mmCIF file of N, CA and C and ligand atoms in Angstrom:
data_model
loop_
_atom_site.group_PDB
_atom_site.id
_atom_site.type_symbol
_atom_site.label_atom_id
_atom_site.label_comp_id
_atom_site.label_asym_id
_atom_site.label_seq_id
_atom_site.Cartn_x
_atom_site.Cartn_y
_atom_site.Cartn_z
ATOM 1 N N MET A 20 96.757 88.530 121.681
ATOM 2 C CA MET A 20 97.519 89.570 120.554
ATOM 3 C C MET A 20 97.770 90.665 121.067
ATOM 4 N N LYS A 21 98.466 91.551 120.576
ATOM 5 C CA LYS A 21 98.499 92.837 120.962
ATOM 6 C C LYS A 21 98.122 93.213 119.364
ATOM 7 N N ILE A 22 97.093 93.820 119.152
ATOM 8 C CA ILE A 22 96.375 94.339 118.189
ATOM 9 C C ILE A 22 96.871 96.033 118.096
ATOM 10 N N ALA A 23 97.647 96.593 116.831
ATOM 11 C CA ALA A 23 97.232 97.862 117.124
ATOM 12 C C ALA A 23 96.504 98.075 116.149
ATOM 13 N N ILE A 24 95.790 99.520 116.472
ATOM 14 C CA ILE A 24 95.123 100.121 115.712
ATOM 15 C C ILE A 24 94.827 101.438 115.148
ATOM 16 N N GLY A 25 94.653 102.356 114.436
ATOM 17 C CA GLY A 25 94.586 103.167 113.699
ATOM 18 C C GLY A 25 93.920 103.862 113.106
ATOM 19 N N CYS A 26 93.383 105.299 112.877
ATOM 20 C CA CYS A 26 92.590 105.761 112.010
ATOM 21 C C CYS A 26 92.477 106.927 111.591
ATOM 22 N N ASP A 27 92.094 107.365 110.515
ATOM 23 C CA ASP A 27 91.865 108.957 110.000
ATOM 24 C C ASP A 27 90.923 109.302 110.906
ATOM 25 N N HIS A 28 90.069 110.403 110.130
ATOM 26 C CA HIS A 28 89.014 110.452 110.522
ATOM 27 C C HIS A 28 87.958 110.242 110.221
ATOM 28 N N GLY A 29 87.774 109.828 108.854
ATOM 29 C CA GLY A 29 87.146 108.778 108.537
ATOM 30 C C GLY A 29 86.758 107.264 108.868
ATOM 31 N N GLY A 30 87.670 107.023 110.162
ATOM 32 C CA GLY A 30 87.444 106.256 110.339
ATOM 33 C C GLY A 30 87.477 105.967 111.881
ATOM 34 N N PHE A 31 87.403 107.576 112.505
ATOM 35 C CA PHE A 31 87.227 107.642 113.913
ATOM 36 C C PHE A 31 86.008 107.581 114.762
ATOM 37 N N ALA A 32 84.958 107.323 113.709
ATOM 38 C CA ALA A 32 84.104 106.815 114.389
ATOM 39 C C ALA A 32 83.111 105.988 114.848
ATOM 40 N N VAL A 33 84.220 104.873 113.824
ATOM 41 C CA VAL A 33 83.899 103.391 114.537
ATOM 42 C C VAL A 33 85.385 103.048 115.146
ATOM 43 N N LYS A 34 86.252 103.483 115.786
ATOM 44 C CA LYS A 34 87.046 103.010 116.393
ATOM 45 C C LYS A 34 87.094 102.098 117.546
ATOM 46 N N GLY A 35 86.189 103.039 118.589
ATOM 47 C CA GLY A 35 85.945 102.276 119.702
ATOM 48 C C GLY A 35 85.580 101.306 119.745
ATOM 49 N N GLU A 36 84.259 100.662 118.523
ATOM 50 C CA GLU A 36 83.027 99.347 118.361
ATOM 51 C C GLU A 36 84.706 98.293 118.221
ATOM 52 N N ILE A 37 85.221 98.969 117.014
ATOM 53 C CA ILE A 37 86.011 98.050 116.848
ATOM 54 C C ILE A 37 87.600 97.182 117.757
ATOM 55 N N ALA A 38 87.489 98.146 118.427
ATOM 56 C CA ALA A 38 88.782 98.119 119.675
ATOM 57 C C ALA A 38 87.398 97.603 120.519
ATOM 58 N N GLU A 39 86.242 97.960 120.559
ATOM 59 C CA GLU A 39 85.337 96.758 121.657
ATOM 60 C C GLU A 39 85.424 95.041 121.053
ATOM 61 N N VAL A 40 85.431 94.948 119.843
ATOM 62 C CA VAL A 40 85.421 93.605 119.857
ATOM 63 C C VAL A 40 87.092 93.050 119.851
ATOM 64 N N VAL A 41 88.159 93.535 119.314
ATOM 65 C CA VAL A 41 89.043 93.418 120.064
ATOM 66 C C VAL A 41 89.489 92.928 121.312
ATOM 67 N N ASN A 42 89.193 93.275 122.296
ATOM 68 C CA ASN A 42 89.014 93.402 123.805
ATOM 69 C C ASN A 42 88.136 91.828 124.438
ATOM 70 N N GLU A 43 86.807 91.953 123.246
ATOM 71 C CA GLU A 43 85.647 91.113 123.691
ATOM 72 C C GLU A 43 86.707 89.889 123.060
ATOM 73 N N LEU A 44 87.577 89.408 122.198
ATOM 74 C CA LEU A 44 87.774 88.484 122.051
ATOM 75 C C LEU A 44 89.598 87.966 122.617
ATOM 76 N N GLY A 45 89.312 88.643 123.205
ATOM 77 C CA GLY A 45 90.795 88.738 124.537
ATOM 78 C C GLY A 45 92.006 89.173 124.349
ATOM 79 N N HIS A 46 91.689 90.446 122.773
ATOM 80 C CA HIS A 46 93.160 90.864 122.747
ATOM 81 C C HIS A 46 93.523 91.915 122.944
ATOM 82 N N GLU A 47 94.855 92.459 123.366
ATOM 83 C CA GLU A 47 94.681 93.721 124.073
ATOM 84 C C GLU A 47 95.129 94.599 122.516
ATOM 85 N N VAL A 48 94.594 96.140 123.062
ATOM 86 C CA VAL A 48 94.379 96.876 121.828
ATOM 87 C C VAL A 48 96.030 98.161 122.067
ATOM 88 N N ILE A 49 96.879 97.745 120.905
ATOM 89 C CA ILE A 49 97.665 99.786 121.218
ATOM 90 C C ILE A 49 97.030 100.781 120.101
ATOM 91 N N ASP A 50 96.717 101.487 120.791
ATOM 92 C CA ASP A 50 95.213 102.582 119.739
ATOM 93 C C ASP A 50 96.767 103.986 119.405
ATOM 94 N N HIS A 51 97.319 103.691 118.367
ATOM 95 C CA HIS A 51 97.378 105.262 117.299
ATOM 96 C C HIS A 51 96.721 106.216 117.254
ATOM 97 N N GLY A 52 95.417 106.314 117.478
ATOM 98 C CA GLY A 52 94.639 107.316 117.232
ATOM 99 C C GLY A 52 94.258 107.037 115.672
ATOM 100 N N CYS A 53 93.927 108.094 115.299
ATOM 101 C CA CYS A 53 93.630 109.913 115.535
ATOM 102 C C CYS A 53 92.545 110.001 116.268
ATOM 103 N N ASP A 54 92.040 110.916 117.551
ATOM 104 C CA ASP A 54 91.388 110.973 118.009
ATOM 105 C C ASP A 54 90.270 111.663 118.453
ATOM 106 N N SER A 55 90.151 112.345 116.919
ATOM 107 C CA SER A 55 88.924 113.029 116.895
ATOM 108 C C SER A 55 88.137 112.763 115.281
ATOM 109 N N GLY A 56 87.589 113.258 115.048
ATOM 110 C CA GLY A 56 86.707 113.667 113.629
ATOM 111 C C GLY A 56 87.592 114.401 112.949
ATOM 112 N N GLU A 57 88.281 115.532 113.646
ATOM 113 C CA GLU A 57 89.038 116.241 112.837
ATOM 114 C C GLU A 57 90.293 116.140 111.496
ATOM 115 N N SER A 58 89.966 116.652 110.395
ATOM 116 C CA SER A 58 90.895 116.313 109.159
ATOM 117 C C SER A 58 92.753 115.575 109.997
ATOM 118 N N VAL A 59 92.731 114.769 109.446
ATOM 119 C CA VAL A 59 94.511 114.159 109.321
ATOM 120 C C VAL A 59 94.720 113.341 108.082
ATOM 121 N N ASN A 60 95.982 113.107 107.777
ATOM 122 C CA ASN A 60 96.480 112.366 106.675
ATOM 123 C C ASN A 60 96.473 111.259 107.117
ATOM 124 N N TYR A 61 96.203 109.744 106.519
ATOM 125 C CA TYR A 61 96.074 108.390 106.974
ATOM 126 C C TYR A 61 97.294 108.354 106.932
ATOM 127 N N PRO A 62 98.433 108.478 105.493
ATOM 128 C CA PRO A 62 99.754 107.648 105.440
ATOM 129 C C PRO A 62 100.169 108.072 107.230
ATOM 130 N N ASP A 63 99.926 108.863 108.027
ATOM 131 C CA ASP A 63 100.935 109.242 109.295
ATOM 132 C C ASP A 63 100.281 107.766 110.299
ATOM 133 N N TYR A 64 98.479 107.227 110.174
ATOM 134 C CA TYR A 64 98.615 106.496 110.703
ATOM 135 C C TYR A 64 98.783 105.399 110.301
ATOM 136 N N ALA A 65 99.048 105.501 109.023
ATOM 137 C CA ALA A 65 99.209 103.607 108.530
ATOM 138 C C ALA A 65 100.745 103.385 108.708
ATOM 139 N N GLU A 66 101.471 103.859 108.765
ATOM 140 C CA GLU A 66 103.183 104.109 109.412
ATOM 141 C C GLU A 66 102.905 103.999 110.880
ATOM 142 N N LYS A 67 102.062 104.336 112.332
ATOM 143 C CA LYS A 67 102.648 104.230 113.268
ATOM 144 C C LYS A 67 101.987 102.742 113.236
ATOM 145 N N VAL A 68 100.843 102.071 112.474
ATOM 146 C CA VAL A 68 100.502 101.120 112.691
ATOM 147 C C VAL A 68 101.504 99.719 112.487
ATOM 148 N N CYS A 69 102.230 100.283 111.240
ATOM 149 C CA CYS A 69 102.794 99.332 110.562
ATOM 150 C C CYS A 69 104.378 98.968 111.288
ATOM 151 N N GLU A 70 104.195 100.214 111.290
ATOM 152 C CA GLU A 70 105.972 100.388 112.154
ATOM 153 C C GLU A 70 105.617 99.422 113.751
ATOM 154 N N ASP A 71 104.764 99.234 114.539
ATOM 155 C CA ASP A 71 104.467 98.668 115.518
ATOM 156 C C ASP A 71 104.525 97.013 115.072
ATOM 157 N N VAL A 72 103.610 96.792 114.001
ATOM 158 C CA VAL A 72 104.112 95.193 113.433
ATOM 159 C C VAL A 72 104.809 94.585 112.906
ATOM 160 N N GLU A 73 105.771 95.747 112.149
ATOM 161 C CA GLU A 73 107.237 95.533 111.764
ATOM 162 C C GLU A 73 108.341 95.142 112.850
ATOM 163 N N SER A 74 108.108 96.043 113.589
ATOM 164 C CA SER A 74 108.781 95.748 114.975
ATOM 165 C C SER A 74 108.615 94.824 115.853
ATOM 166 N N GLY A 75 107.577 93.796 115.813
ATOM 167 C CA GLY A 75 107.421 93.366 117.112
ATOM 168 C C GLY A 75 106.351 93.620 117.881
ATOM 169 N N GLY A 76 106.175 94.875 117.949
ATOM 170 C CA GLY A 76 105.350 95.690 119.346
ATOM 171 C C GLY A 76 103.875 95.430 119.148
ATOM 172 N N ALA A 77 103.244 95.386 118.154
ATOM 173 C CA ALA A 77 101.952 94.479 118.118
ATOM 174 C C ALA A 77 102.080 92.961 116.586
ATOM 175 N N ASP A 78 101.111 92.528 117.577
ATOM 176 C CA ASP A 78 100.989 91.087 116.273
ATOM 177 C C ASP A 78 100.662 91.084 115.332
ATOM 178 N N ARG A 79 99.264 92.582 115.549
ATOM 179 C CA ARG A 79 98.555 92.789 113.763
ATOM 180 C C ARG A 79 98.068 94.074 113.814
ATOM 181 N N GLY A 80 97.773 94.633 113.172
ATOM 182 C CA GLY A 80 96.875 95.722 112.916
ATOM 183 C C GLY A 80 95.848 96.228 112.334
ATOM 184 N N ILE A 81 95.365 96.866 112.702
ATOM 185 C CA ILE A 81 94.172 97.541 111.878
ATOM 186 C C ILE A 81 93.782 99.011 111.551
ATOM 187 N N LEU A 82 93.708 98.986 110.713
ATOM 188 C CA LEU A 82 93.380 100.299 110.196
ATOM 189 C C LEU A 82 92.030 100.914 109.640
ATOM 190 N N ILE A 83 91.091 101.987 110.296
ATOM 191 C CA ILE A 83 90.298 101.978 109.267
ATOM 192 C C ILE A 83 90.503 103.680 108.503
ATOM 193 N N CYS A 84 90.084 104.200 107.875
ATOM 194 C CA CYS A 84 89.974 105.073 106.830
ATOM 195 C C CYS A 84 87.986 104.840 105.936
ATOM 196 N N GLY A 85 88.001 106.229 105.367
ATOM 197 C CA GLY A 85 86.735 106.161 104.675
ATOM 198 C C GLY A 85 86.219 104.791 103.758
ATOM 199 N N THR A 86 87.282 105.032 103.054
ATOM 200 C CA THR A 86 87.026 103.692 102.258
ATOM 201 C C THR A 86 87.912 102.614 102.250
ATOM 202 N N GLY A 87 89.364 102.901 103.747
ATOM 203 C CA GLY A 87 90.115 101.695 103.320
ATOM 204 C C GLY A 87 90.973 101.347 102.784
ATOM 205 N N ILE A 88 90.590 102.040 101.053
ATOM 206 C CA ILE A 88 91.772 102.299 100.099
ATOM 207 C C ILE A 88 93.132 102.835 100.472
ATOM 208 N N GLY A 89 92.655 103.834 101.125
ATOM 209 C CA GLY A 89 94.312 104.832 101.142
ATOM 210 C C GLY A 89 95.064 104.459 102.259
ATOM 211 N N MET A 90 94.547 103.612 103.149
ATOM 212 C CA MET A 90 95.285 102.682 103.998
ATOM 213 C C MET A 90 95.948 102.006 103.757
ATOM 214 N N SER A 91 95.002 100.924 102.976
ATOM 215 C CA SER A 91 95.914 99.661 102.319
ATOM 216 C C SER A 91 96.394 99.601 101.275
ATOM 217 N N MET A 92 96.926 101.134 100.584
ATOM 218 C CA MET A 92 97.934 101.554 99.889
ATOM 219 C C MET A 92 99.160 101.521 100.752
ATOM 220 N N ALA A 93 99.025 102.732 101.683
ATOM 221 C CA ALA A 93 99.927 103.580 102.424
ATOM 222 C C ALA A 93 100.350 101.935 103.333
ATOM 223 N N ALA A 94 99.761 101.134 103.920
ATOM 224 C CA ALA A 94 100.513 99.840 104.638
ATOM 225 C C ALA A 94 101.167 99.335 103.676
ATOM 226 N N ASN A 95 100.796 98.911 102.734
ATOM 227 C CA ASN A 95 101.468 97.944 101.205
ATOM 228 C C ASN A 95 102.946 98.558 101.032
ATOM 229 N N ARG A 96 102.659 99.397 101.410
ATOM 230 C CA ARG A 96 104.332 100.149 101.142
ATOM 231 C C ARG A 96 105.375 99.388 101.803
ATOM 232 N N SER A 97 105.424 98.398 103.301
ATOM 233 C CA SER A 97 106.310 98.742 103.860
ATOM 234 C C SER A 97 106.648 96.813 103.481
ATOM 235 N N ALA A 98 107.884 96.033 103.165
ATOM 236 C CA ALA A 98 107.959 95.048 103.120
ATOM 237 C C ALA A 98 107.132 93.489 103.886
ATOM 238 N N ALA A 99 107.492 94.141 105.244
ATOM 239 C CA ALA A 99 106.755 93.615 106.092
ATOM 240 C C ALA A 99 105.566 92.734 106.072
ATOM 241 N N ILE A 100 104.754 93.869 105.664
ATOM 242 C CA ILE A 100 103.046 93.972 106.003
ATOM 243 C C ILE A 100 102.355 93.402 104.831
ATOM 244 N N ARG A 101 101.160 92.668 104.952
ATOM 245 C CA ARG A 101 100.182 92.057 104.075
ATOM 246 C C ARG A 101 99.129 92.319 104.578
ATOM 247 N N ALA A 102 98.792 93.730 104.244
ATOM 248 C CA ALA A 102 97.282 94.407 103.871
ATOM 249 C C ALA A 102 96.372 93.432 103.444
ATOM 250 N N ALA A 103 95.156 94.073 103.805
ATOM 251 C CA ALA A 103 94.065 93.485 103.210
ATOM 252 C C ALA A 103 92.525 94.335 103.503
ATOM 253 N N LEU A 104 92.105 94.538 102.368
ATOM 254 C CA LEU A 104 91.032 95.588 102.241
ATOM 255 C C LEU A 104 89.880 94.638 102.834
ATOM 256 N N CYS A 105 89.138 94.140 103.600
ATOM 257 C CA CYS A 105 87.939 93.597 103.506
ATOM 258 C C CYS A 105 86.746 94.200 103.359
ATOM 259 N N HIS A 106 85.934 93.855 102.675
ATOM 260 C CA HIS A 106 84.692 94.458 102.916
ATOM 261 C C HIS A 106 83.392 93.466 103.210
ATOM 262 N N GLU A 107 83.561 92.809 103.277
ATOM 263 C CA GLU A 107 83.188 91.121 103.971
ATOM 264 C C GLU A 107 83.338 90.607 103.878
ATOM 265 N N LEU A 108 82.602 88.826 104.856
ATOM 266 C CA LEU A 108 83.137 88.208 105.235
ATOM 267 C C LEU A 108 84.417 86.926 104.490
ATOM 268 N N PHE A 109 83.845 86.802 103.514
ATOM 269 C CA PHE A 109 84.655 86.136 102.470
ATOM 270 C C PHE A 109 86.022 86.063 102.209
ATOM 271 N N THR A 110 86.308 87.534 102.013
ATOM 272 C CA THR A 110 87.838 87.869 101.880
ATOM 273 C C THR A 110 88.801 88.671 103.384
ATOM 274 N N ALA A 111 87.529 88.468 104.570
ATOM 275 C CA ALA A 111 88.364 88.836 105.925
ATOM 276 C C ALA A 111 88.452 87.125 106.434
ATOM 277 N N ALA A 112 88.120 86.214 105.648
ATOM 278 C CA ALA A 112 88.641 84.775 106.506
ATOM 279 C C ALA A 112 89.423 84.505 105.144
ATOM 280 N N MET A 113 89.486 84.756 103.701
ATOM 281 C CA MET A 113 90.239 84.322 103.195
ATOM 282 C C MET A 113 91.799 85.142 103.306
ATOM 283 N N SER A 114 91.975 86.376 103.390
ATOM 284 C CA SER A 114 92.790 86.861 103.793
ATOM 285 C C SER A 114 94.193 86.593 104.496
ATOM 286 N N ARG A 115 92.785 86.051 105.805
ATOM 287 C CA ARG A 115 93.504 85.289 106.920
ATOM 288 C C ARG A 115 94.500 83.880 106.374
ATOM 289 N N GLU A 116 93.377 83.002 105.743
ATOM 290 C CA GLU A 116 93.777 81.774 105.319
ATOM 291 C C GLU A 116 94.657 81.163 104.398
ATOM 292 N N HIS A 117 94.666 82.253 103.548
ATOM 293 C CA HIS A 117 95.386 82.331 102.087
ATOM 294 C C HIS A 117 96.331 83.264 102.184
ATOM 295 N N ASN A 118 96.353 84.300 102.665
ATOM 296 C CA ASN A 118 97.696 85.331 103.007
ATOM 297 C C ASN A 118 98.112 85.950 103.541
ATOM 298 N N ASP A 119 97.931 84.929 104.713
ATOM 299 C CA ASP A 119 98.231 85.440 106.459
ATOM 300 C C ASP A 119 98.630 87.174 106.665
ATOM 301 N N ALA A 120 97.547 87.285 106.263
ATOM 302 C CA ALA A 120 97.171 89.287 106.362
ATOM 303 C C ALA A 120 97.628 89.638 107.396
ATOM 304 N N ASN A 121 98.581 90.173 108.014
ATOM 305 C CA ASN A 121 98.886 90.879 109.229
ATOM 306 C C ASN A 121 98.451 92.477 109.418
ATOM 307 N N VAL A 122 97.326 92.486 108.935
ATOM 308 C CA VAL A 122 96.695 93.995 108.680
ATOM 309 C C VAL A 122 95.712 93.913 108.183
ATOM 310 N N LEU A 123 94.705 94.189 108.633
ATOM 311 C CA LEU A 123 93.022 94.437 108.343
ATOM 312 C C LEU A 123 92.784 96.294 108.120
ATOM 313 N N CYS A 124 92.561 96.099 106.379
ATOM 314 C CA CYS A 124 91.329 97.927 106.528
ATOM 315 C C CYS A 124 90.367 97.598 105.982
ATOM 316 N N LEU A 125 89.932 98.996 107.408
ATOM 317 C CA LEU A 125 88.279 98.568 106.576
ATOM 318 C C LEU A 125 87.809 100.187 106.375
ATOM 319 N N GLY A 126 86.825 100.137 105.791
ATOM 320 C CA GLY A 126 86.395 101.612 104.898
ATOM 321 C C GLY A 126 84.908 101.848 106.198
ATOM 322 N N ALA A 127 85.171 102.833 107.080
ATOM 323 C CA ALA A 127 83.894 103.188 108.298
ATOM 324 C C ALA A 127 82.717 103.895 107.055
ATOM 325 N N ARG A 128 82.864 104.300 105.673
ATOM 326 C CA ARG A 128 81.921 105.113 104.852
ATOM 327 C C ARG A 128 81.339 104.125 103.839
ATOM 328 N N VAL A 129 81.866 102.206 104.003
ATOM 329 C CA VAL A 129 81.465 101.654 103.207
ATOM 330 C C VAL A 129 80.810 100.896 103.856
ATOM 331 N N VAL A 130 80.939 99.508 104.384
ATOM 332 C CA VAL A 130 80.262 99.058 105.569
ATOM 333 C C VAL A 130 79.891 99.498 106.967
ATOM 334 N N GLY A 131 78.611 99.329 107.446
ATOM 335 C CA GLY A 131 77.849 99.516 108.553
ATOM 336 C C GLY A 131 78.611 98.845 109.420
ATOM 337 N N PRO A 132 79.107 99.236 111.123
ATOM 338 C CA PRO A 132 78.792 99.204 112.262
ATOM 339 C C PRO A 132 78.870 97.623 112.634
ATOM 340 N N GLY A 133 77.774 96.774 112.333
ATOM 341 C CA GLY A 133 77.177 95.927 112.250
ATOM 342 C C GLY A 133 78.131 94.677 111.443
ATOM 343 N N LEU A 134 78.504 94.662 110.165
ATOM 344 C CA LEU A 134 79.193 94.237 109.762
ATOM 345 C C LEU A 134 80.817 94.318 109.441
ATOM 346 N N LEU A 135 81.197 95.854 110.278
ATOM 347 C CA LEU A 135 82.756 95.638 110.352
ATOM 348 C C LEU A 135 82.937 94.808 111.526
ATOM 349 N N ARG A 136 81.449 95.283 112.635
ATOM 350 C CA ARG A 136 82.397 94.212 113.666
ATOM 351 C C ARG A 136 82.646 92.452 112.865
ATOM 352 N N GLU A 137 82.106 92.210 112.839
ATOM 353 C CA GLU A 137 81.696 90.808 112.234
ATOM 354 C C GLU A 137 83.154 89.919 111.277
ATOM 355 N N ILE A 138 83.415 91.330 110.398
ATOM 356 C CA ILE A 138 84.825 91.235 109.315
ATOM 357 C C ILE A 138 85.633 91.200 110.593
ATOM 358 N N VAL A 139 85.604 92.258 111.917
ATOM 359 C CA VAL A 139 87.609 92.161 112.888
ATOM 360 C C VAL A 139 87.266 90.592 113.310
ATOM 361 N N ARG A 140 85.655 90.183 114.014
ATOM 362 C CA ARG A 140 86.052 88.643 114.574
ATOM 363 C C ARG A 140 85.666 87.943 113.711
ATOM 364 N N THR A 141 85.814 87.882 112.294
ATOM 365 C CA THR A 141 86.343 86.786 111.474
ATOM 366 C C THR A 141 87.804 86.838 111.096
ATOM 367 N N TRP A 142 88.224 87.634 111.481
ATOM 368 C CA TRP A 142 89.714 88.274 110.577
ATOM 369 C C TRP A 142 90.859 87.516 112.019
ATOM 370 N N LEU A 143 90.172 87.924 112.998
ATOM 371 C CA LEU A 143 90.582 87.845 114.065
ATOM 372 C C LEU A 143 90.941 86.693 114.635
ATOM 373 N N THR A 144 89.958 85.556 114.409
ATOM 374 C CA THR A 144 89.915 84.246 114.452
ATOM 375 C C THR A 144 89.996 83.065 113.569
ATOM 376 N N THR A 145 90.507 83.390 112.319
ATOM 377 C CA THR A 145 90.425 82.761 111.068
ATOM 378 C C THR A 145 92.403 82.348 111.115
ATOM 379 N N GLU A 146 92.339 81.053 111.485
ATOM 380 C CA GLU A 146 94.405 81.050 110.909
ATOM 381 C C GLU A 146 94.476 81.124 109.691
ATOM 382 N N PHE A 147 95.966 81.354 109.780
ATOM 383 C CA PHE A 147 96.461 80.600 108.290
ATOM 384 C C PHE A 147 96.406 79.563 108.013
ATOM 385 N N ALA A 148 96.672 78.764 106.822
ATOM 386 C CA ALA A 148 96.607 77.837 106.227
ATOM 387 C C ALA A 148 97.869 76.781 106.279
ATOM 388 N N GLY A 149 98.320 78.110 105.935
ATOM 389 C CA GLY A 149 99.901 77.539 105.631
ATOM 390 C C GLY A 149 100.263 76.564 104.700
ATOM 391 N N GLY A 150 101.181 75.886 104.278
ATOM 392 C CA GLY A 150 101.241 74.904 103.239
ATOM 393 C C GLY A 150 101.933 75.716 101.459
ATOM 394 N N ARG A 151 101.177 75.041 101.031
ATOM 395 C CA ARG A 151 101.298 75.677 98.958
ATOM 396 C C ARG A 151 100.974 77.245 99.349
ATOM 397 N N HIS A 152 100.049 77.576 100.371
ATOM 398 C CA HIS A 152 100.068 79.352 100.977
ATOM 399 C C HIS A 152 101.262 79.633 101.417
ATOM 400 N N GLN A 153 102.097 78.872 101.932
ATOM 401 C CA GLN A 153 103.221 79.084 102.479
ATOM 402 C C GLN A 153 104.504 79.622 102.005
ATOM 403 N N THR A 154 104.684 78.913 100.715
ATOM 404 C CA THR A 154 105.224 78.905 99.528
ATOM 405 C C THR A 154 105.226 80.452 97.953
ATOM 406 N N ARG A 155 103.667 80.666 98.339
ATOM 407 C CA ARG A 155 103.425 81.518 97.736
ATOM 408 C C ARG A 155 103.575 83.112 98.175
ATOM 409 N N LEU A 156 104.025 82.638 99.647
ATOM 410 C CA LEU A 156 104.120 84.373 100.536
ATOM 411 C C LEU A 156 105.274 84.387 100.102
ATOM 412 N N ALA A 157 106.767 83.115 100.592
ATOM 413 C CA ALA A 157 107.284 83.176 100.405
ATOM 414 C C ALA A 157 108.303 84.199 98.785
ATOM 415 N N LEU A 158 107.633 83.603 97.598
ATOM 416 C CA LEU A 158 107.894 84.488 96.741
ATOM 417 C C LEU A 158 107.357 85.870 96.793
ATOM 418 N N PHE A 159 107.049 87.210 97.468
ATOM 419 C CA PHE A 159 106.571 88.023 98.015
ATOM 420 C C PHE A 159 108.703 88.064 98.098
ATOM 421 N N SER A 160 109.005 88.176 98.784
ATOM 422 C CA SER A 160 110.526 89.058 98.904
ATOM 423 C C SER A 160 111.517 88.746 98.137
ATOM 424 N N ALA A 161 110.743 88.035 96.480
ATOM 425 C CA ALA A 161 111.426 88.553 95.450
ATOM 426 C C ALA A 161 110.697 89.677 94.363
ATOM 427 N N LEU A 162 110.116 90.601 95.359
ATOM 428 C CA LEU A 162 109.278 91.023 94.666
ATOM 429 C C LEU A 162 109.841 92.683 95.031
ATOM 430 N N ASP A 163 110.475 92.785 95.809
ATOM 431 C CA ASP A 163 110.507 93.871 96.736
ATOM 432 C C ASP A 163 111.768 94.964 96.223
HETATM 433 C C1 LIG B 254 89.066 111.717 104.192
HETATM 434 O O1 LIG B 254 88.094 111.857 103.584
HETATM 435 C C2 LIG B 254 89.656 110.108 102.909
HETATM 436 O O2 LIG B 254 90.134 110.479 101.555
HETATM 437 C C3 LIG B 254 90.118 108.924 103.722
HETATM 438 O O3 LIG B 254 89.065 108.358 105.009
HETATM 439 C C4 LIG B 254 90.164 107.270 102.571
HETATM 440 O O4 LIG B 254 89.189 107.381 102.353
HETATM 441 C C5 LIG B 254 91.770 107.622 101.881
HETATM 442 O O5 LIG B 254 91.672 106.077 101.326
#
């Protein structure tokens, strides 16, 4: 898969490690920045990654900020995006299995680097279960 990755200054320190896990699992990283710890605005990076997922340029996206909250709020403004903020492994798995999340949001100031790696690994290797969950996702279009 092609995985679009974006972060703000709060997530920059772990972006490289996250990209490493993505590569280890055999996926391609599309890096949308940012590229330093200098203060930037997270909605700009959420937009770049979400546009890539929406257009089909990327299969999925990963967004990292300090808490993951701002990125998830910004990402979920797009109708085609199902962004999940995950701070542990159960929700990482369920966001894929039940919600078919296409964007993973992470909080680099909340979770340590070891757990972040495992969350990414779990999220990228868990399949959507479909069935009744697909029926529920189809109802999202009524909310637009
Ligand atoms: C930046 O200081 C911080 O607000 C941002 O990384 C994120 O946590 C927002 O939700």
